PDB file of C-alpha atoms in Angstrom:
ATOM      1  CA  UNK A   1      27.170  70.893 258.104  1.00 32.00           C
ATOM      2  CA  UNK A   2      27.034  67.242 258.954  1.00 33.00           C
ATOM      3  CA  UNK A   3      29.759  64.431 258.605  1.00 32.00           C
ATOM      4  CA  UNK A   4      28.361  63.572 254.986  1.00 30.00           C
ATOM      5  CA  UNK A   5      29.155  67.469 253.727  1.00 28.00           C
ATOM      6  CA  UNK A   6      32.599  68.336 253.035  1.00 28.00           C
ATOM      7  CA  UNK A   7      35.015  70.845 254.732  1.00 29.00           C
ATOM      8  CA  UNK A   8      37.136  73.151 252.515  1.00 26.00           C
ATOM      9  CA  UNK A   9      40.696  72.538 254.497  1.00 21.00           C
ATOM     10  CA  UNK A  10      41.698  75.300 251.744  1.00 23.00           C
ATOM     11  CA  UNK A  11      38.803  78.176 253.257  1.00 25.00           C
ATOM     12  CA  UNK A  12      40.773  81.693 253.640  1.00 22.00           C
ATOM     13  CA  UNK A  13      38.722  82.636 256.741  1.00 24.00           C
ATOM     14  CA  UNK A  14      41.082  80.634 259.479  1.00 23.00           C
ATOM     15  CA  UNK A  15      39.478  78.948 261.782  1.00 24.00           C
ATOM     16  CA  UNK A  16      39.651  80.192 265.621  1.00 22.00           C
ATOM     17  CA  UNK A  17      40.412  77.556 267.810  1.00 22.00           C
ATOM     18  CA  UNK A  18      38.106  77.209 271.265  1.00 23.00           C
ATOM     19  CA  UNK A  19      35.388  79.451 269.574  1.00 23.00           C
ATOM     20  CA  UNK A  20      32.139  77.587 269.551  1.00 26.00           C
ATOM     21  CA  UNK A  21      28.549  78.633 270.469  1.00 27.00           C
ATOM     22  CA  UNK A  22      27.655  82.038 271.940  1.00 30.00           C
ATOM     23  CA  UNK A  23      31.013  83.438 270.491  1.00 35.00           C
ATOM     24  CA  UNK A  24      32.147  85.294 267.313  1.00 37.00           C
ATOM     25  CA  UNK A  25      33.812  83.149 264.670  1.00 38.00           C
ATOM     26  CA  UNK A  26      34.247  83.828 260.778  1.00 41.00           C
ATOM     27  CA  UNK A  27      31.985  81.668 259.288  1.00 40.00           C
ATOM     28  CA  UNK A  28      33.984  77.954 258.030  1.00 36.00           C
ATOM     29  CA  UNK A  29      31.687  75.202 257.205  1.00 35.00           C
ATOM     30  CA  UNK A  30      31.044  74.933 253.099  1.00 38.00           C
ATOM     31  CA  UNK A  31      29.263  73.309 250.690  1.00 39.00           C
ATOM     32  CA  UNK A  32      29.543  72.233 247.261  1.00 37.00           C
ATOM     33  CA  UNK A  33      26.692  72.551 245.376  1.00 39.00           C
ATOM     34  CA  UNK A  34      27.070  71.141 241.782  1.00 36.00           C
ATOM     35  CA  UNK A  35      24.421  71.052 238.860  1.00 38.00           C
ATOM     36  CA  UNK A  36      21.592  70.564 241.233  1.00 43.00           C
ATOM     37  CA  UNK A  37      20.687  71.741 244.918  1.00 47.00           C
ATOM     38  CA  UNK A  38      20.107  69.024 247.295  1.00 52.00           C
ATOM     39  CA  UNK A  39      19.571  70.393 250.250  1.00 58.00           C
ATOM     40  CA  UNK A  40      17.630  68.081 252.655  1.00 61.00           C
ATOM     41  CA  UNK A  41      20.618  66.964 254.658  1.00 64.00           C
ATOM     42  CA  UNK A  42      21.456  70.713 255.537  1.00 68.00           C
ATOM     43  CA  UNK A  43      18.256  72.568 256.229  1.00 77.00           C
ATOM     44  CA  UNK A  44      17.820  71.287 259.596  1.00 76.00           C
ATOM     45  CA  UNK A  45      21.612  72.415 260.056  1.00 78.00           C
ATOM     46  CA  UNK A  46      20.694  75.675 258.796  1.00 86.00           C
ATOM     47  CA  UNK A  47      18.117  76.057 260.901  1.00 80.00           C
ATOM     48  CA  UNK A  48      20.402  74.938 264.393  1.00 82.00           C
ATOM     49  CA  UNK A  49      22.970  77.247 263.288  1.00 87.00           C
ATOM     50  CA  UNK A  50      21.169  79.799 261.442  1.00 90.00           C
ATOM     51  CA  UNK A  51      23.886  80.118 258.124  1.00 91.00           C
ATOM     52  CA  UNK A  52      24.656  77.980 255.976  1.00 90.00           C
ATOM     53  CA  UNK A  53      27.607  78.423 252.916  1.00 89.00           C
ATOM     54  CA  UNK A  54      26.910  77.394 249.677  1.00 90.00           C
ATOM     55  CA  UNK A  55      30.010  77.282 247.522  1.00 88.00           C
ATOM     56  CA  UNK A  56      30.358  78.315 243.758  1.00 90.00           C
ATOM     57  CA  UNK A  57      26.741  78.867 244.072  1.00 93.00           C
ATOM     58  CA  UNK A  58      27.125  81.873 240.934  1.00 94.00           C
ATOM     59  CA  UNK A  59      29.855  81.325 238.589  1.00 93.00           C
ATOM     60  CA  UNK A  60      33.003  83.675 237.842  1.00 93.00           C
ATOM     61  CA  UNK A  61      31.255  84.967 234.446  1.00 95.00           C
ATOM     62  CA  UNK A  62      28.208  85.982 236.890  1.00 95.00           C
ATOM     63  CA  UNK A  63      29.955  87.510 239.306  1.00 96.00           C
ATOM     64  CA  UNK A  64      31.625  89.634 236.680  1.00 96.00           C
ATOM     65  CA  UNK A  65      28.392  90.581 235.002  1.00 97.00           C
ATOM     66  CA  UNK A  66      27.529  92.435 238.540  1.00 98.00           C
ATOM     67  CA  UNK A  67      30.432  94.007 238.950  1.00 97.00           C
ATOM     68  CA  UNK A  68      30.331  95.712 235.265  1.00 98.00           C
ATOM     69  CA  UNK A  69      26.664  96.498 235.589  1.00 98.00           C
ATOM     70  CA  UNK A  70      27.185  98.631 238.983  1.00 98.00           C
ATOM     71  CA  UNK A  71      30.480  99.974 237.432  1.00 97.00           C
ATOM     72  CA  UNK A  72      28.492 101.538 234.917  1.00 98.00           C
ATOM     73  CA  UNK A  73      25.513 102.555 237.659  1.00 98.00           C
ATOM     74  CA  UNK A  74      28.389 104.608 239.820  1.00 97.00           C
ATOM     75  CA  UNK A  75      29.618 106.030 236.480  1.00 96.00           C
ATOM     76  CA  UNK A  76      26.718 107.697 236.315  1.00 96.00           C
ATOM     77  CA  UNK A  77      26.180 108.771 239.665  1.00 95.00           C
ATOM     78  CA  UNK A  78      24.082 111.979 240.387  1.00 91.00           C
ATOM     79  CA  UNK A  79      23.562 113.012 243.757  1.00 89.00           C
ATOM     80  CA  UNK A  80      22.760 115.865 245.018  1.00 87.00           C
ATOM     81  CA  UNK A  81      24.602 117.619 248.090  1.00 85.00           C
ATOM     82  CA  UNK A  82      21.885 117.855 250.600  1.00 78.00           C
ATOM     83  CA  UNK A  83      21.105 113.786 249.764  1.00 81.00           C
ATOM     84  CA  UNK A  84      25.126 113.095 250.138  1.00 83.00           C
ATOM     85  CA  UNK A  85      24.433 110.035 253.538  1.00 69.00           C
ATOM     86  CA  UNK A  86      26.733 108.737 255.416  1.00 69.00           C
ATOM     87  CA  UNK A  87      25.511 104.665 255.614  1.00 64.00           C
ATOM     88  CA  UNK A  88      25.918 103.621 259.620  1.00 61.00           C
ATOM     89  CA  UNK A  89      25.236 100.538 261.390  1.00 56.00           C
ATOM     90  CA  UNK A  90      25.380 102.609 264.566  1.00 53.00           C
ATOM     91  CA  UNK A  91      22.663 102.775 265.566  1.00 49.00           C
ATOM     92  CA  UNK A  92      22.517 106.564 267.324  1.00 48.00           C
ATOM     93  CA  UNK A  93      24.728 107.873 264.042  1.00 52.00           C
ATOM     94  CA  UNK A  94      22.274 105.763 261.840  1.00 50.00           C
ATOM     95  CA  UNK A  95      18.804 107.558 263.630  1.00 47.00           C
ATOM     96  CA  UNK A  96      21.033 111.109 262.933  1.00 50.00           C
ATOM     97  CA  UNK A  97      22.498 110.844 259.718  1.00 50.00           C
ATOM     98  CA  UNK A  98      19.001 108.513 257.820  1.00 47.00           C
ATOM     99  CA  UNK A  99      16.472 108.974 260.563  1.00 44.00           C
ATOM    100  CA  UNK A 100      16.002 112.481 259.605  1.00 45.00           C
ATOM    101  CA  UNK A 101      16.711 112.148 255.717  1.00 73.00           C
ATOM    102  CA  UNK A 102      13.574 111.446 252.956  1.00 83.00           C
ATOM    103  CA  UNK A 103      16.232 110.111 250.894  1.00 85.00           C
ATOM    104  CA  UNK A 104      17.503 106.929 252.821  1.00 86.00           C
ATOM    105  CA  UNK A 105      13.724 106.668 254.070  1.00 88.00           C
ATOM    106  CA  UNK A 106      11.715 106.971 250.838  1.00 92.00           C
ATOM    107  CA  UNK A 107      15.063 104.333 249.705  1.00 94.00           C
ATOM    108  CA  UNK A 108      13.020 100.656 249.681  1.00 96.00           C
ATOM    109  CA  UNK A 109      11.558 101.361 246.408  1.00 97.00           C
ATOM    110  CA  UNK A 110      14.791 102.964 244.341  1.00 97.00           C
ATOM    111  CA  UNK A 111      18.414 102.862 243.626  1.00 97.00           C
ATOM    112  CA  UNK A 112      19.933 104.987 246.158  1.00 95.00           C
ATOM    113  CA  UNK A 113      23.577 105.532 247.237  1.00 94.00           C
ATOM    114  CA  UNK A 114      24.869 105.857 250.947  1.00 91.00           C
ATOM    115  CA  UNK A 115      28.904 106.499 251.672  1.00 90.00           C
ATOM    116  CA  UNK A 116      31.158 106.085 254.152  1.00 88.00           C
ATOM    117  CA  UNK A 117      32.613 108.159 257.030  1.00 84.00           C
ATOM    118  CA  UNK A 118      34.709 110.852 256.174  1.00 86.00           C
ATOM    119  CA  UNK A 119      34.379 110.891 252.258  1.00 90.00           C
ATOM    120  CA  UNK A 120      32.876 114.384 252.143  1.00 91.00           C
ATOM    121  CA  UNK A 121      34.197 117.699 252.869  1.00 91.00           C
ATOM    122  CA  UNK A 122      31.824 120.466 254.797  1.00 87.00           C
ATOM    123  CA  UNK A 123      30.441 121.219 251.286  1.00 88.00           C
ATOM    124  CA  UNK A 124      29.868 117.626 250.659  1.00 88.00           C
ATOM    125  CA  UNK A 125      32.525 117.933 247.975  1.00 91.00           C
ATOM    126  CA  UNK A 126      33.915 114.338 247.553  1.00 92.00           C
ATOM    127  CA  UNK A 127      37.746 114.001 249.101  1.00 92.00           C
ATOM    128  CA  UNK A 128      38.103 111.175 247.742  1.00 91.00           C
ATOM    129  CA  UNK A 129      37.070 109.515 244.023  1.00 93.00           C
ATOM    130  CA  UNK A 130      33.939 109.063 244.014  1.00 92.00           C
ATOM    131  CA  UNK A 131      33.841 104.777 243.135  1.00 93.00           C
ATOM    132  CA  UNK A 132      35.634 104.287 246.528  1.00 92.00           C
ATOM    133  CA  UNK A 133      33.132 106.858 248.735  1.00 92.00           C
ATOM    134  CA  UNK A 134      30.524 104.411 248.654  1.00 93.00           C
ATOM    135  CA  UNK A 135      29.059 102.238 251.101  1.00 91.00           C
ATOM    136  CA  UNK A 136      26.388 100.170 249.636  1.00 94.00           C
ATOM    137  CA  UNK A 137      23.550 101.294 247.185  1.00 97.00           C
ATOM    138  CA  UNK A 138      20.032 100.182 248.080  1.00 97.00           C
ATOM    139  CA  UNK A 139      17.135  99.258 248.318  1.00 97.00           C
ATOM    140  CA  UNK A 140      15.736  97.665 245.417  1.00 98.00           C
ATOM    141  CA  UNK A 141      17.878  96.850 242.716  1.00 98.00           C
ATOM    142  CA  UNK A 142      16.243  93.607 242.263  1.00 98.00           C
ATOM    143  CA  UNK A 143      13.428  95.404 240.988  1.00 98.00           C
ATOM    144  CA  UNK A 144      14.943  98.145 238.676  1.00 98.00           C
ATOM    145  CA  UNK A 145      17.731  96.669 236.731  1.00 98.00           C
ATOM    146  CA  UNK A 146      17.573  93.555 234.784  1.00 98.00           C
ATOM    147  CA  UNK A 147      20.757  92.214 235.777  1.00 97.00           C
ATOM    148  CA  UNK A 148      20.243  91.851 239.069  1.00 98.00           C
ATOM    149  CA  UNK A 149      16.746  91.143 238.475  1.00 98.00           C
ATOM    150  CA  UNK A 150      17.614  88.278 236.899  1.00 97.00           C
ATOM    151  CA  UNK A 151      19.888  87.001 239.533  1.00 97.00           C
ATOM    152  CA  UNK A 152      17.858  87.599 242.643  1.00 98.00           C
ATOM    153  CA  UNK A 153      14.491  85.757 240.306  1.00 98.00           C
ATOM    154  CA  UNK A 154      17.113  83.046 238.981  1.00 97.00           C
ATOM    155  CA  UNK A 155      15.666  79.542 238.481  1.00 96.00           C
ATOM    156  CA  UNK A 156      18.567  78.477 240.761  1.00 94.00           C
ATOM    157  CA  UNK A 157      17.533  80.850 243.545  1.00 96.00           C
ATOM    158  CA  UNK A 158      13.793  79.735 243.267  1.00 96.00           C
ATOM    159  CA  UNK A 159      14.945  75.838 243.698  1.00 92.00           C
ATOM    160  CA  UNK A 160      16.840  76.732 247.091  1.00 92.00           C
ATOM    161  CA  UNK A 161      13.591  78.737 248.480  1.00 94.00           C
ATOM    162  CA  UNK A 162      11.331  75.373 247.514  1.00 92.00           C
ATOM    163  CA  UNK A 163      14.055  73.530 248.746  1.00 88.00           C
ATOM    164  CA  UNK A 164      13.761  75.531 252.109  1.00 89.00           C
ATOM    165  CA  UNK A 165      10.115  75.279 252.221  1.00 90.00           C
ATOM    166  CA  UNK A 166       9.178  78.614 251.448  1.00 94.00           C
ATOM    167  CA  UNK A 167       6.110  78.962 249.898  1.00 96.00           C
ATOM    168  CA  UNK A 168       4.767  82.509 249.150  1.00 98.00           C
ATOM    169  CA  UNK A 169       8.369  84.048 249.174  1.00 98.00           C
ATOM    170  CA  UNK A 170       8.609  87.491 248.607  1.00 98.00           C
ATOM    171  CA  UNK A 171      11.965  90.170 247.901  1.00 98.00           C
ATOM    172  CA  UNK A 172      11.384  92.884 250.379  1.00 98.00           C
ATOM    173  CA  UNK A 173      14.672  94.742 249.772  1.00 98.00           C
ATOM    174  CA  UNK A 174      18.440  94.425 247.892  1.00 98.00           C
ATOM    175  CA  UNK A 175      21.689  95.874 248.297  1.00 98.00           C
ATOM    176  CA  UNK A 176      25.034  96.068 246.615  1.00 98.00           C
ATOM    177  CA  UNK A 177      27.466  96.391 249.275  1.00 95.00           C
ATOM    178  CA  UNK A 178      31.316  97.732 248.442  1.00 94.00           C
ATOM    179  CA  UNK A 179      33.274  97.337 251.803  1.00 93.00           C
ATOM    180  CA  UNK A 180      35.687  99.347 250.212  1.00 91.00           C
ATOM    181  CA  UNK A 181      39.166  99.277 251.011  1.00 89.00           C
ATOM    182  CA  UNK A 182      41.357 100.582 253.859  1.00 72.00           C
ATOM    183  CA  UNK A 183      42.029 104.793 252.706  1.00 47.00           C
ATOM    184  CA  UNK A 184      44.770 105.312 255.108  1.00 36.00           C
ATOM    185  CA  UNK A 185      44.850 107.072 258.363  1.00 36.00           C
ATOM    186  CA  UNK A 186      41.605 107.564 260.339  1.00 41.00           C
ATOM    187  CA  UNK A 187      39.468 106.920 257.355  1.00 45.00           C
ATOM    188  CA  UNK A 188      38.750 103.996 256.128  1.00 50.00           C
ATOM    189  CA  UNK A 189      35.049 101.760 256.519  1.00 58.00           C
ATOM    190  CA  UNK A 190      33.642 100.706 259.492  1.00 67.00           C
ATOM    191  CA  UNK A 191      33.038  97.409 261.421  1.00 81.00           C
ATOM    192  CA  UNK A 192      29.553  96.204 260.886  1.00 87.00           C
ATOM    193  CA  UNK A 193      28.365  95.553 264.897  1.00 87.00           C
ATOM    194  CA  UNK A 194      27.213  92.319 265.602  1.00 89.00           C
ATOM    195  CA  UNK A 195      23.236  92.630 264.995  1.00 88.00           C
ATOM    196  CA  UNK A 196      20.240  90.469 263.292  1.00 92.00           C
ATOM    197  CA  UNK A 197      18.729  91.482 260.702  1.00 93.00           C
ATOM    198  CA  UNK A 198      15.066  90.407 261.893  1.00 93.00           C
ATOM    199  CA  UNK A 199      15.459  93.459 264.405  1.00 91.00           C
ATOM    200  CA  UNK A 200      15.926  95.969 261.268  1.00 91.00           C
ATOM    201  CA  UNK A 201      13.068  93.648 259.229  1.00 96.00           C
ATOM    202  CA  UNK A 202      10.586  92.997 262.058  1.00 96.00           C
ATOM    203  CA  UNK A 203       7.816  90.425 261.425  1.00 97.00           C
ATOM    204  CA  UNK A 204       5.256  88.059 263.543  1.00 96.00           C
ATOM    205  CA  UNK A 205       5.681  85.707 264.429  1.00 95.00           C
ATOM    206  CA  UNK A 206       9.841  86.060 264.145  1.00 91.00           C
ATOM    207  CA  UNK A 207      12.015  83.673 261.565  1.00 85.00           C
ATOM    208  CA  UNK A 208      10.427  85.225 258.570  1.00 95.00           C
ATOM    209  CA  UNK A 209      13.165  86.881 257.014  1.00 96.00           C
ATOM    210  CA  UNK A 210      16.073  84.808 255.632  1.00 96.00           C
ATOM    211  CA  UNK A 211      19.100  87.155 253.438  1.00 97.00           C
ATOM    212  CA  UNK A 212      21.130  85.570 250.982  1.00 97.00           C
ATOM    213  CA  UNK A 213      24.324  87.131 250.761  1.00 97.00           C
ATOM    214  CA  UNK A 214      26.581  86.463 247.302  1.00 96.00           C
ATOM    215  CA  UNK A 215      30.640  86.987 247.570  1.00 95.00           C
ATOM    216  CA  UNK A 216      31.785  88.635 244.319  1.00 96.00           C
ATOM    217  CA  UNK A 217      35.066  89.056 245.006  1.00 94.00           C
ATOM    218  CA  UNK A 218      36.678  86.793 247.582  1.00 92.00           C
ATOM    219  CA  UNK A 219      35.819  87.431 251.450  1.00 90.00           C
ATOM    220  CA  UNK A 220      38.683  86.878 254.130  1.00 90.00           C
ATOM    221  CA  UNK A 221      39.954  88.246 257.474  1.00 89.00           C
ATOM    222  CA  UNK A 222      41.777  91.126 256.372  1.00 88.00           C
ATOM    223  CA  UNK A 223      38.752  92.654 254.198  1.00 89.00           C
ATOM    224  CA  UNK A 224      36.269  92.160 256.386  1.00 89.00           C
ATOM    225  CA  UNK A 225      34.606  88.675 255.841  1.00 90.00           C
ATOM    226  CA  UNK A 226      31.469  87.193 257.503  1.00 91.00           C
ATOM    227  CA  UNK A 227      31.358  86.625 261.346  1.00 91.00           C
ATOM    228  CA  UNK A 228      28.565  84.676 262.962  1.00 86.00           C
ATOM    229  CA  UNK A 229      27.319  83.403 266.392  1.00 77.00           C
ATOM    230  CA  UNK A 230      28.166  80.118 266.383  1.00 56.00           C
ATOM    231  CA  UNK A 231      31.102  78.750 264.348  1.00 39.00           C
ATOM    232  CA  UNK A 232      34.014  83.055 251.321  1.00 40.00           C
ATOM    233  CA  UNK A 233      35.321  83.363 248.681  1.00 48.00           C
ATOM    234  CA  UNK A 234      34.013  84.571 245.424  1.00 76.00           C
ATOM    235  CA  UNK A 235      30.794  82.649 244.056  1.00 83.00           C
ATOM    236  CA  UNK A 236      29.833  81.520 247.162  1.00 91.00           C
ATOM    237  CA  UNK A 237      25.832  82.292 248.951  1.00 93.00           C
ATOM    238  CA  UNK A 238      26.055  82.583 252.257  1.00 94.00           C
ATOM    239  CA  UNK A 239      21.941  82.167 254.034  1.00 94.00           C
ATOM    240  CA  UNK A 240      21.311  84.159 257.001  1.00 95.00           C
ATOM    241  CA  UNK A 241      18.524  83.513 259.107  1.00 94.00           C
ATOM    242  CA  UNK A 242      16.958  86.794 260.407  1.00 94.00           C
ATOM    243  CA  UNK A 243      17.672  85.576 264.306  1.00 93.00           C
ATOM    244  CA  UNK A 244      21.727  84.323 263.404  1.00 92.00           C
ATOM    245  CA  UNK A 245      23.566  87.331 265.111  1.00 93.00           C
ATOM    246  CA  UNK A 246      26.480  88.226 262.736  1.00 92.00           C
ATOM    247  CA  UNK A 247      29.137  90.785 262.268  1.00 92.00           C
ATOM    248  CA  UNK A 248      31.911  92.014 259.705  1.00 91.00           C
ATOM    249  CA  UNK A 249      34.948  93.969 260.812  1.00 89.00           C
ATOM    250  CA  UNK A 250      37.058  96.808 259.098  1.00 88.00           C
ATOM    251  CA  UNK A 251      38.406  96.258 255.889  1.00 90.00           C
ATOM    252  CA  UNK A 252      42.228  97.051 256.785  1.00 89.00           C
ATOM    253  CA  UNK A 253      43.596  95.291 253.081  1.00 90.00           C
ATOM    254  CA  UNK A 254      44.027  97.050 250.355  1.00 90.00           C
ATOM    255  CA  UNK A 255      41.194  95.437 248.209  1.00 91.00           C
ATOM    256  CA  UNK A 256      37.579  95.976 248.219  1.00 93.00           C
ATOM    257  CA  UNK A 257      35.002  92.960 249.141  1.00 93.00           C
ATOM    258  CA  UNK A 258      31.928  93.086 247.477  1.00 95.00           C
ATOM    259  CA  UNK A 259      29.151  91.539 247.259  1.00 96.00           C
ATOM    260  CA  UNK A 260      25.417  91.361 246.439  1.00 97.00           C
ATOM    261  CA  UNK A 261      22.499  90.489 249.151  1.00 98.00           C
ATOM    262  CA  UNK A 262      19.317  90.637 249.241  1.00 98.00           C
ATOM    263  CA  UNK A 263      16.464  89.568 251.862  1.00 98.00           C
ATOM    264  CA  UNK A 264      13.177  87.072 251.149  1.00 98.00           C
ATOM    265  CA  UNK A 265      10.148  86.751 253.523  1.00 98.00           C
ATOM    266  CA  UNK A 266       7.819  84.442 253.700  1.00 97.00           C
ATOM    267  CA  UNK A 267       4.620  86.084 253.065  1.00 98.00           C
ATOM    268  CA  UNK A 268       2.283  83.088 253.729  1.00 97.00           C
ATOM    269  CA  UNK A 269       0.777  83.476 257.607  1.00 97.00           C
ATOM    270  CA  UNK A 270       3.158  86.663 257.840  1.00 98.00           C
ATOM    271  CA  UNK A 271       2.706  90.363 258.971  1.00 98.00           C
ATOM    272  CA  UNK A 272       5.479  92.833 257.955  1.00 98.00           C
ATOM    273  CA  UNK A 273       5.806  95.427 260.988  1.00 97.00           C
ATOM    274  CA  UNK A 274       4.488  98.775 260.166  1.00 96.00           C
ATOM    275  CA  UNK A 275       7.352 100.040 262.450  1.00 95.00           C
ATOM    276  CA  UNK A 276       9.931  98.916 259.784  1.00 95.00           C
ATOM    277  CA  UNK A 277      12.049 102.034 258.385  1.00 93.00           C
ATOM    278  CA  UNK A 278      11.249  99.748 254.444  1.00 96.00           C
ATOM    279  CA  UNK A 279       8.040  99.637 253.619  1.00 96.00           C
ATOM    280  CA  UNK A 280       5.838  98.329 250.403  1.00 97.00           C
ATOM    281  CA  UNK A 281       4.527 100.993 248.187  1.00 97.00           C
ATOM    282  CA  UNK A 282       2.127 101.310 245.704  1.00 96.00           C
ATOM    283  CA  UNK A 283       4.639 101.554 242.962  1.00 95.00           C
ATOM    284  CA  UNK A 284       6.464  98.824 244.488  1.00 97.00           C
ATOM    285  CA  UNK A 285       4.930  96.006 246.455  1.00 97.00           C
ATOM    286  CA  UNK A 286       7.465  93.355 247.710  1.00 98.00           C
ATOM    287  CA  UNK A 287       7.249  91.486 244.532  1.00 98.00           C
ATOM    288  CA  UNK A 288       6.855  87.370 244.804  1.00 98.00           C
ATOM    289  CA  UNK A 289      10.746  85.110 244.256  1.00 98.00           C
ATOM    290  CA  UNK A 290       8.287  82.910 241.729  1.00 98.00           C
ATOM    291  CA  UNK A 291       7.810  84.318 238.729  1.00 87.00           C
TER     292      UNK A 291
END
């Protein structure tokens, strides 16, 4: 982050010692942003390292807000057996378990929901209660619900994309992901693989694609916080760039770790692969970050 930024001695994610560049290490370097972003000093660091951490970036009262709004949307969960997915970064069990399914397919322009391993019996009755079967919901609650609307269009998310340079930025998908708690036994959710997320949201030329990534509940080692190639806590927006190879392992604690993310392109001298699973559709065209 450069000498001028400071380090949070206090940071819950421990740092590895002898870890450095073309390793695994949980992400460490922070930065306080207060009433305004200034960001100059940074983006070049973002760019050489391909994260970046921006502390207390969403306050406690907006963190909360999320929470209760997709408390209420898994309330009133409906879905039917035969659309019951199992959500896998795998990708041989992700090509079996989406690849073949409309639902997690025809997904980029609705509120869908995808569950772990394991939470379904052979009738895809639920075994366990149904707020802790979930593995994320997706793909575009930034364009369906006004509370996260608002956040992912926010005048404070708008500065940091002008203060990145992007110019014709556009929200191609979002996701609410639970990383829910250890259930005992074999069960439990799965490590995320290391992978980048420009091979999943392919575009030419590459470095198009940049996810922002909101704690909102606090992120460390035992639930399954943030790893990245090279070397949070609630509030805080991590940046990935779509080339920054990253990771997050099992959640063996016995809290969840949420959080909210959601990926931008820049649309200006862009194509978006037509080999991407997410595509734009007429009733939903990646909508523009200015508004």
């Amino acid at each position: 982050m450069g000498q001028s930024n400071e380090r949070d001695a206090r940071s819950c994610l421990q740092t590895a010692s002898g870890l450095g560049r073309g390793q695994i290490s949980p992400h460490e370097g922070r930065l306080r942003v207060g009433g305004s972003l200034s960001l100059l000093p940074v983006c070049l660091q973002f760019q050489e390292d391909g994260f970046l951490v921006l502390e207390g970036f969403l306050s406690a009262d907006e963190c909360e807000a999320m929470q209760r709004r997709i408390g209420e949307i898994v309330a009133k969960m409906d879905v039917p057996l035969h659309c019951r997915t199992e959500f896998s970064t795998q990708e041989e069990e992700q090509l079996h378990a989406q690849g073949s399914t409309d639902y997690f397919l025809s997904s980029g322009d609705k509120i869908r929901f995808f569950f772990e391993k394991g939470v379904f019996d052979k009738q895809g009755n639920f075994l366990v209660p149904p707020e802790k079967s979930i593995n994320k919901i997706g793909h575009a609650l930034h364009a369906h619900d006004p509370i996260f609307r608002c956040v992912t269009h926010s005048p404070k998310v708008q500065a940091l994309a002008r203060s990145l340079g992007l110019q014709m930025p556009v929200v191609v998908q979002s996701m609410y992901i639970f990383k829910q708690p250890h259930f005992g036994g074999e069960g439990g959710p799965a490590a995320v693989t290391p992978h980048q997320d420009a091979s999943f949201l392919y575009t030419e030329p590459l470095g198009r694609v940049l996810g922002l990534w909101i704690a909102l509940e606090d992120a460390m080692l035992e639930n399954g916080c943030l790893w990245f190639i090279p070397g949070s806590h609630r509030g805080a927006l991590v940046l990935i760039h779509g080339e920054v190879v990253h990771k997050s392992e099992r959640n063996f604690s016995d809290r969840s770790r949420q959080a909210y993310t959601f990926h931008l392109m820049e649309a200006a001298g862009t194509v978006w692969s037509p080999d991407n699973w997410l595509q734009p559709t007429p009733e939903l065209p990646f909508p523009p970050l200015y508004i």
